[in-house]
Structure formats: C-alpha cells, structure tokens
Amino acid sequence: MKKRWAGMLIMMLAVGSGVQAFKGETDESILIVGAAASFNPVLDQLEAAFEAQYPQVDVRFHTGGSGMIARQVEAYAPIDVIMLASKKEADSLEEKGLIQMERADGFLTNRLVVIEPDRSKAHWPAVQKVVMGTPGAVPVGTYAEQVLESMKWDGIRIYAKDASSVLMWVSSGEADAGIVYKTDAMSSNDVRITHVFSSAVHDPIVYNAGIVTESLHPEADVFEAFLSSTEAMRIFERYGFQSGGEEK
C-alpha cells in the first residue's frame, strides 16, 4: 500500500531540542506509529482499516527493533504511538513517564516456531545450523536463545538482524532451520513450520501499545484503542497473532 516514513529516520537520530522542534512542526494530520518489525505483515491492513474510520488522519508507520524504537522515544523522537514486541521495554518507558498504556499487561501474544526450507533433508532438532535474531538486540532472538539454552542445543548459531533476514537464510537453504515468530513464518510461502515451542521454555511473548506522553496528536488515544478493537483483532489473528496479554 503506502508508506513507511523512511525519511523520518534521519530526524529520529537526533536528540534533545532539535527533535522536539521538529516534532512541533509536524503536520497534525500525520500520526506517527513506532511499530516492532514483527508487525510488518499487518500494517497496511491496519492502516487502511483505521483511515477508513478516521479519514482525517494520515497514519505513518516507522518500523524497527523494539529496543531501537524505545531508544528513540527516550530521545524524544517524533513518535505518537508505540507498538512493541518487548514488555520489558514498554514497562521501562512507562516507568520513566514516557508512555501511557491502556493495557499494561499487553494486547497480543505470539508463538515461537522453527522454520525449515520446503525441501529440507534434516529436521529439527537434528539440524547442524540454525539462524535466529541477535539476542539482546531483538526480542525474538532473546526468546530463541532461551529455548536453545533450555534444551542444551549445541549446533551452529547464525545471528541475523531481523526476521526478514532469518526468512531469507532459510528459504535460500543457507541455514538448515530458523527460529522466528509464528506470524513471521506465516508471511512467507518459501518456508514451512516444523515445530512450535512450548511457551513454558521462554519468557512470555507479549505485545504492548502505548501513547507517547509528549505526543500532542488528538487521535493518538483513538488509535491505541483501535488496536484492541474487534476489527483490528480480526486482522491480527489472520496473520497468526493471538489476542490477550501476560497471564497474572
């Protein structure tokens, strides 16, 4: 569909008064949403559904790692709403007074899966080489590392920057298997899911949304509420997300 606001990235690298000045000059019709990369498959449909209801709002998604987006919020980058795949990062931002969350326990969950090429000869866990996100840099990599440590898997680990890179490695046959979110696997026709990990062997995979405290956009709270609506949930579930948050 349209637009990921790539040009905004340069501005987001700035800190302090420069960013706040830029924020103040932003077109009020534009709602900037910092979204974790694992949301990529659903963003166009979310945008279309929301703008059909609120045509006066121009939603712009800026995607990246949850940690990167959190650092940008801390630097007062021009973001109105966040959608993160890391509850730890969301909780930290809220504790610092930088965001406000309607649902602190999260609004979506996901599953961690193994993917393999369509014509793989070896199957999990009897594989030699697995590609995964970088632990500490992206949440999916941290969850994958927890799983591998729990099962004492000692094969070769290849660290990729994001799920798209993992999918590329596996679909090309450069890796025997990859570990990604279920939603990432469902977005590709070139790989197949061969194993779904129990959620008991890694930290809860929880997605949080929140309004950036510095945002002055009048529809920021409306967009956050929309994410938990029946219409939005239908879109999320179509791509493998599950409604709900962290169990108490």
One Martini backbone bead per residue (centre of mass of N, CA, C, O) as a GRO file, in nm:
protein
  248
    1MET     BB    1   0.093   0.037  -0.027
    2LYS     BB    2   0.206   0.250   0.171
    3LYS     BB    3   0.424   0.389   0.380
    4ARG     BB    4   0.731   0.438   0.515
    5TRP     BB    5   0.898   0.676   0.716
    6ALA     BB    6   1.214   0.702   0.622
    7GLY     BB    7   1.288   1.010   0.647
    8MET     BB    8   1.256   1.015   0.964
    9LEU     BB    9   1.517   0.873   1.062
   10ILE     BB   10   1.708   1.110   1.067
   11MET     BB   11   1.556   1.267   1.286
   12MET     BB   12   1.569   1.029   1.505
   13LEU     BB   13   1.883   1.068   1.565
   14ALA     BB   14   1.810   1.287   1.723
   15VAL     BB   15   1.837   1.517   2.004
   16GLY     BB   16   1.646   1.703   2.184
   17SER     BB   17   1.549   2.010   2.065
   18GLY     BB   18   1.551   1.931   1.767
   19VAL     BB   19   1.322   1.721   1.783
   20GLN     BB   20   1.105   1.899   1.918
   21ALA     BB   21   1.089   2.099   1.688
   22PHE     BB   22   1.001   1.899   1.475
   23LYS     BB   23   0.745   1.805   1.617
   24GLY     BB   24   0.604   2.088   1.613
   25GLU     BB   25   0.604   2.083   1.275
   26THR     BB   26   0.411   1.866   1.245
   27ASP     BB   27   0.161   1.736   1.090
   28GLU     BB   28  -0.148   1.683   1.246
   29SER     BB   29  -0.247   1.444   1.050
   30ILE     BB   30   0.003   1.294   1.148
   31LEU     BB   31   0.054   0.955   1.255
   32ILE     BB   32   0.306   0.820   1.455
   33VAL     BB   33   0.422   0.474   1.437
   34GLY     BB   34   0.601   0.262   1.647
   35ALA     BB   35   0.694  -0.056   1.506
   36ALA     BB   36   0.747  -0.362   1.520
   37ALA     BB   37   0.864  -0.574   1.276
   38SER     BB   38   0.643  -0.807   1.330
   39PHE     BB   39   0.406  -0.612   1.202
   40ASN     BB   40   0.438  -0.584   0.891
   41PRO     BB   41   0.202  -0.771   0.767
   42VAL     BB   42  -0.042  -0.566   0.903
   43LEU     BB   43  -0.018  -0.253   0.845
   44ASP     BB   44  -0.185  -0.196   0.591
   45GLN     BB   45  -0.458  -0.293   0.712
   46LEU     BB   46  -0.465  -0.107   0.955
   47GLU     BB   47  -0.454   0.156   0.802
   48ALA     BB   48  -0.710   0.119   0.630
   49ALA     BB   49  -0.911   0.077   0.865
   50PHE     BB   50  -0.859   0.343   1.017
   51GLU     BB   51  -0.892   0.552   0.775
   52ALA     BB   52  -1.190   0.478   0.720
   53GLN     BB   53  -1.280   0.607   1.002
   54TYR     BB   54  -1.018   0.833   0.985
   55PRO     BB   55  -0.958   1.042   0.722
   56GLN     BB   56  -0.794   1.279   0.882
   57VAL     BB   57  -0.580   1.048   0.909
   58ASP     BB   58  -0.218   0.994   0.876
   59VAL     BB   59  -0.063   0.700   0.878
   60ARG     BB   60   0.272   0.636   1.011
   61PHE     BB   61   0.516   0.387   0.979
   62HIS     BB   62   0.776   0.291   1.209
   63THR     BB   63   1.022   0.043   1.175
   64GLY     BB   64   1.162  -0.194   1.422
   65GLY     BB   65   1.315  -0.241   1.690
   66SER     BB   66   1.215  -0.216   2.008
   67GLY     BB   67   1.474  -0.087   2.121
   68MET     BB   68   1.500   0.141   1.913
   69ILE     BB   69   1.228   0.276   1.969
   70ALA     BB   70   1.277   0.332   2.268
   71ARG     BB   71   1.524   0.519   2.225
   72GLN     BB   72   1.363   0.731   2.061
   73VAL     BB   73   1.169   0.809   2.284
   74GLU     BB   74   1.395   0.899   2.483
   75ALA     BB   75   1.481   1.121   2.245
   76TYR     BB   76   1.217   1.262   2.135
   77ALA     BB   77   1.086   1.148   1.906
   78PRO     BB   78   0.837   1.161   1.643
   79ILE     BB   79   0.615   0.991   1.842
   80ASP     BB   80   0.283   0.876   1.933
   81VAL     BB   81   0.297   0.555   1.892
   82ILE     BB   82   0.337   0.226   2.032
   83MET     BB   83   0.460  -0.111   1.908
   84LEU     BB   84   0.567  -0.374   2.106
   85ALA     BB   85   0.775  -0.688   2.166
   86SER     BB   86   0.849  -0.554   2.461
   87LYS     BB   87   0.770  -0.537   2.786
   88LYS     BB   88   1.026  -0.424   2.909
   89GLU     BB   89   1.032  -0.163   2.739
   90ALA     BB   90   0.748  -0.060   2.808
   91ASP     BB   91   0.782  -0.047   3.116
   92SER     BB   92   1.022   0.150   3.114
   93LEU     BB   93   0.874   0.387   2.978
   94GLU     BB   94   0.652   0.413   3.192
   95GLU     BB   95   0.837   0.461   3.442
   96LYS     BB   96   0.951   0.734   3.291
   97GLY     BB   97   0.691   0.882   3.155
   98LEU     BB   98   0.675   0.828   2.819
   99ILE     BB   99   0.421   0.642   2.860
  100GLN     BB  100   0.079   0.520   2.794
  101MET     BB  101  -0.114   0.239   2.910
  102GLU     BB  102  -0.411   0.072   2.888
  103ARG     BB  103  -0.244  -0.220   2.861
  104ALA     BB  104   0.006  -0.348   3.056
  105ASP     BB  105  -0.034  -0.669   2.971
  106GLY     BB  106  -0.135  -0.643   2.693
  107PHE     BB  107  -0.282  -0.742   2.347
  108LEU     BB  108  -0.062  -0.960   2.252
  109THR     BB  109   0.042  -1.272   2.106
  110ASN     BB  110   0.289  -1.537   2.053
  111ARG     BB  111   0.489  -1.767   1.866
  112LEU     BB  112   0.749  -2.007   1.862
  113VAL     BB  113   0.936  -2.118   1.571
  114VAL     BB  114   1.020  -2.354   1.328
  115ILE     BB  115   1.203  -2.327   1.024
  116GLU     BB  116   1.202  -2.466   0.686
  117PRO     BB  117   1.266  -2.579   0.409
  118ASP     BB  118   1.079  -2.745   0.185
  119ARG     BB  119   1.359  -2.943   0.118
  120SER     BB  120   1.446  -3.076   0.372
  121LYS     BB  121   1.652  -3.327   0.528
  122ALA     BB  122   1.655  -3.201   0.799
  123HIS     BB  123   1.525  -3.208   1.139
  124TRP     BB  124   1.398  -3.097   1.408
  125PRO     BB  125   1.693  -3.103   1.603
  126ALA     BB  126   1.860  -3.242   1.346
  127VAL     BB  127   2.062  -2.985   1.315
  128GLN     BB  128   2.346  -2.771   1.243
  129LYS     BB  129   2.188  -2.496   1.150
  130VAL     BB  130   2.084  -2.181   1.301
  131VAL     BB  131   1.869  -1.906   1.258
  132MET     BB  132   1.866  -1.582   1.433
  133GLY     BB  133   1.823  -1.352   1.635
  134THR     BB  134   1.971  -1.114   1.825
  135PRO     BB  135   2.049  -1.119   2.133
  136GLY     BB  136   1.926  -0.810   2.277
  137ALA     BB  137   1.826  -0.670   2.001
  138VAL     BB  138   1.594  -0.890   1.971
  139PRO     BB  139   1.341  -1.061   2.111
  140VAL     BB  140   1.345  -1.323   1.934
  141GLY     BB  141   1.641  -1.388   2.012
  142THR     BB  142   1.599  -1.422   2.316
  143TYR     BB  143   1.393  -1.650   2.302
  144ALA     BB  144   1.571  -1.848   2.140
  145GLU     BB  145   1.798  -1.870   2.349
  146GLN     BB  146   1.626  -1.990   2.575
  147VAL     BB  147   1.554  -2.249   2.426
  148LEU     BB  148   1.843  -2.356   2.363
  149GLU     BB  149   1.934  -2.366   2.659
  150SER     BB  150   1.711  -2.560   2.768
  151MET     BB  151   1.814  -2.795   2.540
  152LYS     BB  152   2.121  -2.791   2.479
  153TRP     BB  153   2.195  -2.667   2.209
  154ASP     BB  154   2.513  -2.717   1.992
  155GLY     BB  155   2.497  -2.572   1.745
  156ILE     BB  156   2.489  -2.350   1.490
  157ARG     BB  157   2.483  -1.996   1.518
  158ILE     BB  158   2.293  -1.747   1.345
  159TYR     BB  159   2.296  -1.394   1.327
  160ALA     BB  160   2.028  -1.178   1.282
  161LYS     BB  161   1.859  -0.870   1.255
  162ASP     BB  162   1.593  -1.023   1.139
  163ALA     BB  163   1.329  -1.197   1.012
  164SER     BB  164   1.390  -1.150   0.713
  165SER     BB  165   1.671  -1.277   0.728
  166VAL     BB  166   1.586  -1.554   0.821
  167LEU     BB  167   1.406  -1.621   0.579
  168MET     BB  168   1.634  -1.600   0.368
  169TRP     BB  169   1.820  -1.820   0.473
  170VAL     BB  170   1.614  -2.055   0.460
  171SER     BB  171   1.496  -2.033   0.167
  172SER     BB  172   1.802  -2.068   0.042
  173GLY     BB  173   1.961  -2.296   0.234
  174GLU     BB  174   2.185  -2.167   0.439
  175ALA     BB  175   1.986  -2.296   0.646
  176ASP     BB  176   1.825  -2.548   0.817
  177ALA     BB  177   1.716  -2.328   1.027
  178GLY     BB  178   1.464  -2.132   1.208
  179ILE     BB  179   1.377  -1.864   1.444
  180VAL     BB  180   1.040  -1.754   1.487
  181TYR     BB  181   0.759  -1.622   1.446
  182LYS     BB  182   0.461  -1.723   1.338
  183THR     BB  183   0.399  -1.465   1.170
  184ASP     BB  184   0.651  -1.481   0.992
  185ALA     BB  185   0.600  -1.760   0.866
  186MET     BB  186   0.312  -1.682   0.739
  187SER     BB  187   0.450  -1.462   0.529
  188SER     BB  188   0.570  -1.728   0.391
  189ASN     BB  189   0.611  -1.959   0.100
  190ASP     BB  190   0.931  -2.079   0.154
  191VAL     BB  191   0.828  -2.200   0.427
  192ARG     BB  192   0.809  -2.422   0.718
  193ILE     BB  193   0.649  -2.550   0.989
  194THR     BB  194   0.801  -2.792   1.239
  195HIS     BB  195   0.782  -2.615   1.516
  196VAL     BB  196   0.635  -2.562   1.844
  197PHE     BB  197   0.690  -2.394   2.118
  198SER     BB  198   0.678  -2.381   2.434
  199SER     BB  199   0.595  -2.122   2.657
  200ALA     BB  200   0.773  -2.248   2.903
  201VAL     BB  201   1.080  -2.190   2.754
  202HIS     BB  202   0.991  -1.883   2.770
  203ASP     BB  203   0.917  -1.586   2.767
  204PRO     BB  204   0.669  -1.389   2.730
  205ILE     BB  205   0.484  -1.302   2.439
  206VAL     BB  206   0.441  -0.949   2.436
  207TYR     BB  207   0.223  -0.686   2.335
  208ASN     BB  208   0.259  -0.329   2.330
  209ALA     BB  209   0.070  -0.029   2.383
  210GLY     BB  210   0.128   0.336   2.340
  211ILE     BB  211   0.139   0.666   2.452
  212VAL     BB  212   0.310   0.937   2.399
  213THR     BB  213   0.343   1.192   2.615
  214GLU     BB  214   0.443   1.418   2.396
  215SER     BB  215   0.194   1.389   2.248
  216LEU     BB  216  -0.054   1.601   2.049
  217HIS     BB  217  -0.233   1.400   1.922
  218PRO     BB  218  -0.581   1.361   1.907
  219GLU     BB  219  -0.562   1.032   1.794
  220ALA     BB  220  -0.384   0.846   1.972
  221ASP     BB  221  -0.600   0.710   2.158
  222VAL     BB  222  -0.768   0.595   1.926
  223PHE     BB  223  -0.554   0.404   1.810
  224GLU     BB  224  -0.502   0.236   2.057
  225ALA     BB  225  -0.796   0.133   2.081
  226PHE     BB  226  -0.813   0.003   1.797
  227LEU     BB  227  -0.609  -0.239   1.851
  228SER     BB  228  -0.858  -0.379   2.040
  229SER     BB  229  -1.046  -0.426   1.829
  230THR     BB  230  -1.227  -0.634   1.638
  231GLU     BB  231  -1.105  -0.555   1.365
  232ALA     BB  232  -0.804  -0.575   1.444
  233MET     BB  233  -0.811  -0.870   1.549
  234ARG     BB  234  -0.875  -1.000   1.279
  235ILE     BB  235  -0.610  -0.920   1.150
  236PHE     BB  236  -0.411  -1.045   1.346
  237GLU     BB  237  -0.522  -1.344   1.336
  238ARG     BB  238  -0.468  -1.387   1.029
  239TYR     BB  239  -0.134  -1.366   1.110
  240GLY     BB  240  -0.110  -1.528   1.418
  241PHE     BB  241  -0.216  -1.375   1.628
  242GLN     BB  242  -0.302  -1.323   1.978
  243SER     BB  243  -0.513  -1.254   2.204
  244GLY     BB  244  -0.374  -1.086   2.468
  245GLY     BB  245  -0.176  -1.129   2.763
  246GLU     BB  246  -0.037  -1.141   3.049
  247GLU     BB  247  -0.022  -1.363   3.292
  248LYS     BB  248  -0.103  -1.356   3.650
   0.00000   0.00000   0.00000
